[in-house]
mmCIF file of C-alpha atoms in Angstrom:
data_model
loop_
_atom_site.group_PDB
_atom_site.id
_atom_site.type_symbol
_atom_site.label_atom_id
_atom_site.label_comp_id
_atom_site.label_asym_id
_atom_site.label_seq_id
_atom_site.Cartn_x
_atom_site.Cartn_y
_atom_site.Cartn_z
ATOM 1 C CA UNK H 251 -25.525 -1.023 5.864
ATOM 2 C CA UNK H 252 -22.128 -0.712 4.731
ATOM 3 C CA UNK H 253 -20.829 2.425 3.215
ATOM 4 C CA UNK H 254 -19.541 2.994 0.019
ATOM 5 C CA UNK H 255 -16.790 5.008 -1.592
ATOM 6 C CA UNK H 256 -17.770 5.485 -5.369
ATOM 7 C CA UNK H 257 -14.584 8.480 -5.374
ATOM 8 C CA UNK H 258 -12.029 5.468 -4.125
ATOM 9 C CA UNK H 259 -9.891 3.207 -5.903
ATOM 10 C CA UNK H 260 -7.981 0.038 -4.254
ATOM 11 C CA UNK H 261 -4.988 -0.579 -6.105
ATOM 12 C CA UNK H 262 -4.046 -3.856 -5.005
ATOM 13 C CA UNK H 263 -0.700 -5.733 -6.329
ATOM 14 C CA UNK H 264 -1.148 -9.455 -7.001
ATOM 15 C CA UNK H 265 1.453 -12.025 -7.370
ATOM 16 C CA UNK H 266 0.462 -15.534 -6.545
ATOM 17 C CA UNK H 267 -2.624 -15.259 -3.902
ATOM 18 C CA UNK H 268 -5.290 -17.156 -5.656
ATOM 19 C CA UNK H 269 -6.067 -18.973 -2.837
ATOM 20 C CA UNK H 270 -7.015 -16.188 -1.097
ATOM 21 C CA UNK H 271 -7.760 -12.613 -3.302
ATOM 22 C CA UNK H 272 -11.089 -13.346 -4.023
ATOM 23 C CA UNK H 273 -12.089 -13.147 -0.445
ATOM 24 C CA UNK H 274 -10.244 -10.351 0.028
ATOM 25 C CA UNK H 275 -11.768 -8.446 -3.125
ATOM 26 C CA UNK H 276 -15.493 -9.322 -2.062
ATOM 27 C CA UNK H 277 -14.726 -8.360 1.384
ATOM 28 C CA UNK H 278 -13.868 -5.035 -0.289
ATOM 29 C CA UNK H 279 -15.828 -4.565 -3.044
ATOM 30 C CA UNK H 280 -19.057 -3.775 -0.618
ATOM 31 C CA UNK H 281 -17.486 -0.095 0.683
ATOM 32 C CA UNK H 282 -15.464 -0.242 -2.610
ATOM 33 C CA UNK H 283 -16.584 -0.866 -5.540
ATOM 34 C CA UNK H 284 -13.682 0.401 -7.924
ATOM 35 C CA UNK H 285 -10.924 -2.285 -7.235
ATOM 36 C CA UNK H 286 -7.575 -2.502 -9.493
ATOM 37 C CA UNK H 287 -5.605 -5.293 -9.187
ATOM 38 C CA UNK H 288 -2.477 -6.000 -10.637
ATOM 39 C CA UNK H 289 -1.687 -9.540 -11.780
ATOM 40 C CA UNK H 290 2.166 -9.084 -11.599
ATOM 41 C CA UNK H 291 3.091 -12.434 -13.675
ATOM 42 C CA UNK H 292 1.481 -14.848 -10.958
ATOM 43 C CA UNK H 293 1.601 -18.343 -12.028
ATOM 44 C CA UNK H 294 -1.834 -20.116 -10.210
ATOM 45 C CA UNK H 295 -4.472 -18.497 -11.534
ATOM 46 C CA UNK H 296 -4.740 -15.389 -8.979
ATOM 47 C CA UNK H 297 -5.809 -13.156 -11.886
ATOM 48 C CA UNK H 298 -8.916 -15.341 -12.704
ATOM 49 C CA UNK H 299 -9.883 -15.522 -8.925
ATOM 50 C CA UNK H 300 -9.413 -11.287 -8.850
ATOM 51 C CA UNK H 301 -11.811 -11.042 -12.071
ATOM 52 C CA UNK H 302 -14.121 -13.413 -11.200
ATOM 53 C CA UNK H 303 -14.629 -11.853 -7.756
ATOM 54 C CA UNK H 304 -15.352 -8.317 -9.570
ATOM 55 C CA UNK H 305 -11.875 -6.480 -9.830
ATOM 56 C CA UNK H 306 -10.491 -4.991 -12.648
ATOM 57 C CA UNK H 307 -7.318 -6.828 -13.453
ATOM 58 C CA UNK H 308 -4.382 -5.368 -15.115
ATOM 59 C CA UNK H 309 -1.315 -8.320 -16.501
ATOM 60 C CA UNK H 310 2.043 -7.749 -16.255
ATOM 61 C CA UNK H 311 3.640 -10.960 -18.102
ATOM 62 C CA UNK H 312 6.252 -11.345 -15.285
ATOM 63 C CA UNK H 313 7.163 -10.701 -11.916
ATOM 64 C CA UNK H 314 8.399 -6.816 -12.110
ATOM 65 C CA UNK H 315 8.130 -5.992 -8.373
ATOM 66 C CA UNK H 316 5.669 -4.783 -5.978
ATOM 67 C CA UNK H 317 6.621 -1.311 -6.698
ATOM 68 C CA UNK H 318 6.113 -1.961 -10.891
ATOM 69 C CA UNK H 319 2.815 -3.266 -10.073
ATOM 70 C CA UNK H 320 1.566 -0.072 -8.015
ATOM 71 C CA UNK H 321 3.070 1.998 -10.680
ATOM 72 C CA UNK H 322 1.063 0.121 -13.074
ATOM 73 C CA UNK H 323 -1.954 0.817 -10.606
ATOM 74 C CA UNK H 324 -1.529 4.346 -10.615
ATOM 75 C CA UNK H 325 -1.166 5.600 -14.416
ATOM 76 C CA UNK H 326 -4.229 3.082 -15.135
ATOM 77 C CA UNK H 327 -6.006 5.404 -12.230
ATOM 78 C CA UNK H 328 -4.775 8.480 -13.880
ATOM 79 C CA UNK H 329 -5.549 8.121 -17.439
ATOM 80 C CA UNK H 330 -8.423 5.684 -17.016
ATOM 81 C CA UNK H 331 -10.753 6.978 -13.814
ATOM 82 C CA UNK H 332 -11.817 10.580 -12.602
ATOM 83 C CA UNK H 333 -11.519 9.354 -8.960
ATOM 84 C CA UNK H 334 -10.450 11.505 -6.460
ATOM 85 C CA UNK H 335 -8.367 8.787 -3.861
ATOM 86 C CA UNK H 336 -6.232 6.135 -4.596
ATOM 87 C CA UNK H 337 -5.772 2.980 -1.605
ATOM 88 C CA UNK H 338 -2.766 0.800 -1.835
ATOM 89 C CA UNK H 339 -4.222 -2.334 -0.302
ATOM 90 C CA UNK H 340 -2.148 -5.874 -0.027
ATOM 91 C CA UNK H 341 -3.565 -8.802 -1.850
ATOM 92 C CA UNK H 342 -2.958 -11.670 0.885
ATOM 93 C CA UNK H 343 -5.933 -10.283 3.440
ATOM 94 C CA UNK H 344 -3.697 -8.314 6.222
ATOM 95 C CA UNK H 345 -5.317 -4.863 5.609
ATOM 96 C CA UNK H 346 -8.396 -3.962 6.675
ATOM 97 C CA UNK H 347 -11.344 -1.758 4.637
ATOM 98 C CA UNK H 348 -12.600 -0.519 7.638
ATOM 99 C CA UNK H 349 -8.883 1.517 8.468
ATOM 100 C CA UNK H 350 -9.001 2.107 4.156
ATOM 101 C CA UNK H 351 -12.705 3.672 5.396
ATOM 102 C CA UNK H 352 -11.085 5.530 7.929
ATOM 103 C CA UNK H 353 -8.483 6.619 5.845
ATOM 104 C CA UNK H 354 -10.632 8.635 3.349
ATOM 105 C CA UNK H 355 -12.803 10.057 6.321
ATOM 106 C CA UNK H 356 -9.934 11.696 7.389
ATOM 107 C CA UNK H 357 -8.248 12.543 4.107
ATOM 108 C CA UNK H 358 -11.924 14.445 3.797
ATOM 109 C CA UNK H 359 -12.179 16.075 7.380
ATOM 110 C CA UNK H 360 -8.610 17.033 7.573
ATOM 111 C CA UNK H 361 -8.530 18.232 3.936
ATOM 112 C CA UNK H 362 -4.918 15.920 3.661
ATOM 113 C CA UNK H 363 -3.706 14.583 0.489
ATOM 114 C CA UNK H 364 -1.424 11.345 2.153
ATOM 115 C CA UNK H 365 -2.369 9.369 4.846
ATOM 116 C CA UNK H 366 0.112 6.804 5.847
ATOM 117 C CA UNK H 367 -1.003 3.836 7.593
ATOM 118 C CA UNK H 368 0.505 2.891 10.950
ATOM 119 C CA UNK H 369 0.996 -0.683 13.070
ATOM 120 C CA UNK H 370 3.105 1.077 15.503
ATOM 121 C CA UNK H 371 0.860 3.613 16.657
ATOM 122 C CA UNK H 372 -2.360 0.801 16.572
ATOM 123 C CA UNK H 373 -0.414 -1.207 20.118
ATOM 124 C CA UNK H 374 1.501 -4.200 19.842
ATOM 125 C CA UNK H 375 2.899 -5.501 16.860
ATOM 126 C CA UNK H 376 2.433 -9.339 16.068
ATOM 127 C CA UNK H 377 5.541 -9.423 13.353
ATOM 128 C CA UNK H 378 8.986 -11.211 13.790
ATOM 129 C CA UNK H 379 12.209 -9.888 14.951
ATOM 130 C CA UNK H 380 13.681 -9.552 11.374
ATOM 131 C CA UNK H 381 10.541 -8.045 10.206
ATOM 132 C CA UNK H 382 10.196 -5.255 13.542
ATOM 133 C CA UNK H 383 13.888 -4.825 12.462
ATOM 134 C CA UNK H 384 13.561 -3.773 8.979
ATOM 135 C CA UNK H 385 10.550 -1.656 9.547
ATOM 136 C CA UNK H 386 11.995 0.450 12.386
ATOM 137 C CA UNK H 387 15.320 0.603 10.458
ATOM 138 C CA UNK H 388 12.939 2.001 7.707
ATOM 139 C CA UNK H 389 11.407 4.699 9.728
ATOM 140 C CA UNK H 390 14.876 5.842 10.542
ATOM 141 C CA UNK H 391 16.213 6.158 7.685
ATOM 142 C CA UNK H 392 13.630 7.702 5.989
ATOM 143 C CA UNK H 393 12.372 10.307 8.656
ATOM 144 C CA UNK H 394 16.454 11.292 8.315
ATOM 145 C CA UNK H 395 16.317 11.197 4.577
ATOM 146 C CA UNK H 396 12.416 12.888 4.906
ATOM 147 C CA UNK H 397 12.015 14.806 7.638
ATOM 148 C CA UNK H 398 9.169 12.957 7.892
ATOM 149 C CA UNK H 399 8.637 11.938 11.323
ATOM 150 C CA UNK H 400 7.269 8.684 10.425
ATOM 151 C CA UNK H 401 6.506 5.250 12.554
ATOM 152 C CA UNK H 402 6.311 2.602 10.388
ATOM 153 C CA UNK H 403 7.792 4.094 6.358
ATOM 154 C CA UNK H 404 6.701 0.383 5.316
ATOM 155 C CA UNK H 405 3.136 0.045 5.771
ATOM 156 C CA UNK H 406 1.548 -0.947 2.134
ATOM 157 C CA UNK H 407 -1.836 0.491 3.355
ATOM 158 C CA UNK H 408 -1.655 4.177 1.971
ATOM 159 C CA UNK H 409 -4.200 6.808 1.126
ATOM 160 C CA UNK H 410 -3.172 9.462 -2.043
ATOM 161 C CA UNK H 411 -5.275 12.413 -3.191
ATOM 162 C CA UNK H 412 -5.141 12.828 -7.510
ATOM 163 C CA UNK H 413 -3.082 15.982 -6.898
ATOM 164 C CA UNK H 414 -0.542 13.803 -4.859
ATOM 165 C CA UNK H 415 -0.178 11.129 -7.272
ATOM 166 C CA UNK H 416 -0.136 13.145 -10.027
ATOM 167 C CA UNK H 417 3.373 14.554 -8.786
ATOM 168 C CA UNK H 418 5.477 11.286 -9.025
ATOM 169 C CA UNK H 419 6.412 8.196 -10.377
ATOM 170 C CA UNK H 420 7.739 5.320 -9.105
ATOM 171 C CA UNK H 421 10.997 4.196 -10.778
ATOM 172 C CA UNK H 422 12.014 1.036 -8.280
ATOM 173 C CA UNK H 423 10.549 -1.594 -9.091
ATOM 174 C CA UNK H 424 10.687 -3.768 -5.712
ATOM 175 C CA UNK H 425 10.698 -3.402 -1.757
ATOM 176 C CA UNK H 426 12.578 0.070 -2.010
ATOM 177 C CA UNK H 427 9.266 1.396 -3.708
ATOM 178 C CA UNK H 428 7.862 1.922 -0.392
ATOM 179 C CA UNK H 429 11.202 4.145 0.678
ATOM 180 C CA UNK H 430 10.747 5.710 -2.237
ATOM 181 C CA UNK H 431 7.019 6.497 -2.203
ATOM 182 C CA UNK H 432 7.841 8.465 0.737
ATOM 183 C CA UNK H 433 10.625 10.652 -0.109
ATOM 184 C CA UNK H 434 8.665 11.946 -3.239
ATOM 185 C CA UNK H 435 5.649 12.171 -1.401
ATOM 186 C CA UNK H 436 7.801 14.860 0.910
ATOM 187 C CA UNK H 437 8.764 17.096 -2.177
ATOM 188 C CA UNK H 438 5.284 17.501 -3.026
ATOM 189 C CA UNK H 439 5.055 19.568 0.177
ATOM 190 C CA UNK H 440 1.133 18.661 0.300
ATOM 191 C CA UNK H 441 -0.483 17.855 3.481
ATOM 192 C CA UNK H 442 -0.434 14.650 5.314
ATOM 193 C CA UNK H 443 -0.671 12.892 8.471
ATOM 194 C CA UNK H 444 -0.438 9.547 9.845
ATOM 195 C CA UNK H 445 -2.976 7.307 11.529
ATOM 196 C CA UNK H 446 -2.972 3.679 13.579
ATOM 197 C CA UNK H 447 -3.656 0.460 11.499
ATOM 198 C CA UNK H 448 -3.977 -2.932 12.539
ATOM 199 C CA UNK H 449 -2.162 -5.279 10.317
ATOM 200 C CA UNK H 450 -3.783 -8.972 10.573
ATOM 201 C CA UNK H 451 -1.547 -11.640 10.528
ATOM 202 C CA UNK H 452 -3.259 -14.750 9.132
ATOM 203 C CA UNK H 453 -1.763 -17.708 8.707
ATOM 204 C CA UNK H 454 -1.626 -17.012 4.817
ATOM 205 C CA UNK H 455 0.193 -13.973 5.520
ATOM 206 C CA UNK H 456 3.214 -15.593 7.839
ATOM 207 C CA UNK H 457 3.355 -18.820 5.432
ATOM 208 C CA UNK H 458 4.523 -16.039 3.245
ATOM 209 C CA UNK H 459 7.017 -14.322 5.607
ATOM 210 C CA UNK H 460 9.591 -12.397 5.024
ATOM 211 C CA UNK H 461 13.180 -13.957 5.009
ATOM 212 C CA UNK H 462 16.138 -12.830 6.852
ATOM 213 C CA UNK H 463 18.240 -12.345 3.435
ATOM 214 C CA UNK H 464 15.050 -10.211 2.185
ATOM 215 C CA UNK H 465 15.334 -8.456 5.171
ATOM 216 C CA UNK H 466 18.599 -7.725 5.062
ATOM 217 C CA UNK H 467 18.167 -6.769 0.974
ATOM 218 C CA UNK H 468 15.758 -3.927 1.817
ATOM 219 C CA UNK H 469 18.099 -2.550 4.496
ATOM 220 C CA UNK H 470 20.685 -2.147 1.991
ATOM 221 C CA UNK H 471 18.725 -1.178 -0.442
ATOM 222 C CA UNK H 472 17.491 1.903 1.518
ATOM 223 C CA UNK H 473 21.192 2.791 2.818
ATOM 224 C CA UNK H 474 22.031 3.134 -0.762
ATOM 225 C CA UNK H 475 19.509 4.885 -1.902
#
């Protein structure tokens, strides 16, 4: 019998994976039953396939960014839920809820407010060059902006405690969200810890990608900022 987490919330951005959310929200919904997903302006009917499989599904009208759409996640958690644990969870079926499981477990036994998820410290990584590139370039420059002594500053599977999220609030809207998580996350001084994740990359997933000029985007983007 599965477990489930009735103190847990996935927040789960959405932008164009109708084709495959609803697996990935039934998949879920058995160890978590409080899934928020964040339609952020898709155009092929993802936002149907997230309701109908049992999510709650928040509209932005267009494409803001991955790091708008988690924002969006987070007040609705705040002002709308009493739950104690927030999961950033991606959309396209590379996460999986038995590390999110994992996650709280240790969030409880540890008493730790963040829990970053890692691919690094899980064995070998399946991703690209360009991708490997950006993520350890990432972890560098954050664990120097930080002092965070982080592996892999990019991972979108994340746990946060109330107290945590209550502290900040994300102001860029795209890829640099996930630098940025981070570096607030630090201030807050709470405790945290990070712990092996296995990404899975499906055939969705790399069809996807991520482009070299993307790539290159986010590096800048995290030397400037």
């Amino acid at each position: 019998m599965n477990e489930t987490r009735d103190d847990v919330a996935l927040v789960v951005p959405l932008y164009n994976e109708a084709s495959v959310i609803g697996d990935v929200i039934r998949d879920a919904l058995g160890t978590f039953p409080h899934i928020i997903c964040v339609d952020d302006g898709s155009s092929d009917g993802s936002a149907a396939a997230a309701l109908t499989a049992g999510a709650t599904v928040l509209p932005h009208p267009t494409n803001l960014g991955q790091g708008a759409a988690l924002q969006t996640g987070f007040t609705y958690f705040l002002t709308k839920t009493d739950l104690k644990y927030v999961v950033t969870f991606d959309a396209d079926g590379q996460h999986q809820v038995s590390d999110a499981l994992e996650m709280v477990k240790k969030a409880e036994d540890e008493d730790l407010a963040i829990v970053f998820g890692s691919r690094f410290l899980a064995g070998e990584v399946e991703a690209g060059l360009a991708k490997r590139i950006v993520l350890k370039t990432a972890a560098y420059v954050t664990r120097h902006q930080t002092g965070l002594k982080l592996t892999d500053a990019h991972n979108g599977l994340r746990l946060l405690r109330r107290d945590a999220l209550e502290k900040f609030e994300l102001t860029h809207n795209r890829m640099a969200h996930a630098s940025e998580i981070v570096t607030k996350l630090a201030k807050t001084g709470l405790p945290w810890t990070e712990m092996p994740v296995r990404i899975r990359y499906t055939d969705y997933s790399k069809a996807k990608g991520q482009s070299l000029l993307n790539s290159v985007n986010i590096i800048t983007d995290l030397l400037l900022h």
